[in-house]
Coordinates of C-alpha atoms in Angstrom, one line a residue:
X268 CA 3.3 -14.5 22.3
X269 CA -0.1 -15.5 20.3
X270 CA -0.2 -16.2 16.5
X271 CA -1.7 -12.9 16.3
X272 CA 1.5 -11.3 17.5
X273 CA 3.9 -13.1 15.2
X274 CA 1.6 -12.2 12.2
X275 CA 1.8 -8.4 12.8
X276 CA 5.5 -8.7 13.5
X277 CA 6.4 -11.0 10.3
X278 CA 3.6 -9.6 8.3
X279 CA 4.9 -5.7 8.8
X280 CA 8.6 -6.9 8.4
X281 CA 7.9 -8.5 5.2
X282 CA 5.8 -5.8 3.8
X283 CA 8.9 -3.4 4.7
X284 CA 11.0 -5.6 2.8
X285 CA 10.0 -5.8 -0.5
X286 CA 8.7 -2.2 0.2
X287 CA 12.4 -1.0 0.1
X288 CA 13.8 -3.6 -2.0
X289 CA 11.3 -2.4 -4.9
X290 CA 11.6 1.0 -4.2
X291 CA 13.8 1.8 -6.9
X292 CA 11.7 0.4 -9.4
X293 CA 9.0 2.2 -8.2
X294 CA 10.5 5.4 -8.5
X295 CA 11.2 4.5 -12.0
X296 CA 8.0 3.5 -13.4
X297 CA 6.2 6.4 -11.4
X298 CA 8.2 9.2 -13.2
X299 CA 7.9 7.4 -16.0
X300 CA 4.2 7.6 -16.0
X301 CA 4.8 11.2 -14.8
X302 CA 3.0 14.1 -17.6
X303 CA 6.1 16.1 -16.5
X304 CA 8.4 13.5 -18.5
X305 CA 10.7 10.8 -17.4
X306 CA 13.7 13.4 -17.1
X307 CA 11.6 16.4 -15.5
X308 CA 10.1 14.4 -13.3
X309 CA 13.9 13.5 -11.7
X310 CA 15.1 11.0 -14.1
X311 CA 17.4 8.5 -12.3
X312 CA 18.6 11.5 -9.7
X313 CA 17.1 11.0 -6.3
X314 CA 15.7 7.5 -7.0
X315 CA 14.7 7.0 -3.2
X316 CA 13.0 10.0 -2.9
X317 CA 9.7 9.6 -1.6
X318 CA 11.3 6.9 0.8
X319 CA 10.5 8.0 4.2
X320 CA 6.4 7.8 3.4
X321 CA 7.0 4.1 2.3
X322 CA 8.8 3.0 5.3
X323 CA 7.0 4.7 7.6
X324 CA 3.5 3.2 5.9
X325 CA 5.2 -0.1 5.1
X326 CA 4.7 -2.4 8.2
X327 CA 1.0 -0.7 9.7
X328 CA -0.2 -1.6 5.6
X329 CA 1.6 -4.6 5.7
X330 CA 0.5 -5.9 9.6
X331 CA -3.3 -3.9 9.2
X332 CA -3.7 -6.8 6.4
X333 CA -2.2 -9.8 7.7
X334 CA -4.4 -9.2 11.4
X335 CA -7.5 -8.3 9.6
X336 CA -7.2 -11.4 7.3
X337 CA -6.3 -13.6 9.9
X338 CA -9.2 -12.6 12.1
X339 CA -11.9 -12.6 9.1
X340 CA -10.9 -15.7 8.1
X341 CA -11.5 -17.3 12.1
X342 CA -14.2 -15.6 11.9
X343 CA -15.9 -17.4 8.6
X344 CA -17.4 -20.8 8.3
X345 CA -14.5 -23.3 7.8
X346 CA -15.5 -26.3 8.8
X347 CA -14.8 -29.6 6.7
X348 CA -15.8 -28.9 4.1
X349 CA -13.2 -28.2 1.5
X350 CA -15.4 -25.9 -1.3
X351 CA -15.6 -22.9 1.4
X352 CA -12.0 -22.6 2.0
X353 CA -11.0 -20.6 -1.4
X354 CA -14.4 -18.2 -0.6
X355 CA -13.4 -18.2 3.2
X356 CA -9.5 -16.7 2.0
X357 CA -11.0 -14.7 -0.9
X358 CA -13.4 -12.8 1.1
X359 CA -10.8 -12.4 4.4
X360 CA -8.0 -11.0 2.3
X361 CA -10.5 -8.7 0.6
X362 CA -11.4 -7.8 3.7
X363 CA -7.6 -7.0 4.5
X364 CA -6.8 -5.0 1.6
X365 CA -9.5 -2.6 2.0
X366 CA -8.9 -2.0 6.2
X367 CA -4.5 -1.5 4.4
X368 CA -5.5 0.6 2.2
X369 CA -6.7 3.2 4.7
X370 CA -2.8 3.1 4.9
X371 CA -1.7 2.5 2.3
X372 CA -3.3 5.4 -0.2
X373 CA -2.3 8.0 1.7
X374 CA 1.7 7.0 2.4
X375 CA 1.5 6.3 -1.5
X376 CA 0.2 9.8 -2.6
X377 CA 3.0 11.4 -0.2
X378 CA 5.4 9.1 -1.6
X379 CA 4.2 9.2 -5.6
X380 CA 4.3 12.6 -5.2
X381 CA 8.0 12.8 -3.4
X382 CA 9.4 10.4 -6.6
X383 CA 8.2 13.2 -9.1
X384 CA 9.6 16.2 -6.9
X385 CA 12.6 14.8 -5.9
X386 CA 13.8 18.4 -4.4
X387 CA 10.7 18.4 -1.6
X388 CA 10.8 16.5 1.4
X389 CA 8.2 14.2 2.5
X390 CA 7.1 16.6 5.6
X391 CA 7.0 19.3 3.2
X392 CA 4.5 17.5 0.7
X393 CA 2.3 15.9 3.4
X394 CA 2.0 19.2 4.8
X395 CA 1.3 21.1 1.5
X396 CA -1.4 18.0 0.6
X397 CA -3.4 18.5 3.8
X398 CA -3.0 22.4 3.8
X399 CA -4.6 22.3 -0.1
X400 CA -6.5 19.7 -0.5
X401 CA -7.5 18.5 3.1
X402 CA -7.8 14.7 4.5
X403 CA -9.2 13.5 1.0
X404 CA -6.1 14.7 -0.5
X405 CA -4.2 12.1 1.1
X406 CA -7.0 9.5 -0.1
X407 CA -6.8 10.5 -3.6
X408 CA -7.6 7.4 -5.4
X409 CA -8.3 5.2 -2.7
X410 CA -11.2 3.8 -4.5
X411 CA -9.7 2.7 -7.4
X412 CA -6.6 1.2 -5.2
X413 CA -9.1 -0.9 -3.3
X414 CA -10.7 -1.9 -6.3
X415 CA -7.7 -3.3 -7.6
X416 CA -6.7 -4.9 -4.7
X417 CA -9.8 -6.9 -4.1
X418 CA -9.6 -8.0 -7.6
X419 CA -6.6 -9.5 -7.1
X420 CA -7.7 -11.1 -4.1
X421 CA -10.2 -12.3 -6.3
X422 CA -8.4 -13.7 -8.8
X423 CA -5.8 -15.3 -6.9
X424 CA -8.1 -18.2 -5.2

């Protein structure tokens, strides 16, 4: 049982947590932003639609970022000094979000896309994404998602 081992297990049962607990909300402000219209888009009907993509994304994102991190940051300088330790955890949980977000684009496409078609399952728009649009499909904004991650990793220290 190494440290490693605990972090993926809490780190991916933490991230499943708030996943699902938030869920809801998520739904909510997706079909909100939705050009089909809050109503047209599913309106409060099927709010956990889109549900299986999260939990089945949830804890690799959640445990992909808590192993890299840890392991960047032993890999960094952090010796005494005390002025290195906000770049060591800056740069180590950049690092992090951009190795989760190779899960965590695609399981949110399926999913954002489930929350606005509330009638189509999660097989059936993972399956129509990679028949139409191939692999990048599922990384549609993955860019931009990193981006705004690292920022915040940024910002934070």
């Amino acid at each position: 049982p190494s440290l490693h081992g605990f972090v993926l297990k809490a780190g991916g049962v933490a991230g499943v947590c708030v996943d699902l607990i938030l869920f809801p909300l998520d739904t909510v402000k997706t079909r909100l932003q939705s050009p089909q219209g809050f109503r047209k888009a599913g309106g409060f009907r099927g709010i956990y639609a889109g549900v299986p993509s999260t939990a089945i994304g949830s804890f690799p994102n959640a445990a992909a970022f808590f192993i890299t991190y840890e392991n960047v940051k032993s890999l960094l300088p952090h010796g005494s000094s005390t002025y290195l330790s906000p770049a060591t955890h800056m740069v180590a949980a950049s690092l992090g979000e951009v190795v989760a977000c190779l899960i965590r684009v695609p399981s949110e496409v399926v999913k954002q896309r489930a929350q606005v078609s509330p009638s189509s399952s999660t097989l059936r728009i993972l399956s129509h994404t990679l028949y139409h649009e191939g692999i990048q499909g599922l990384y549609r904004g993955y860019k931009s998602t990193v981006l705004r991650e690292v920022n915040t990793c940024l910002f934070l220290f």
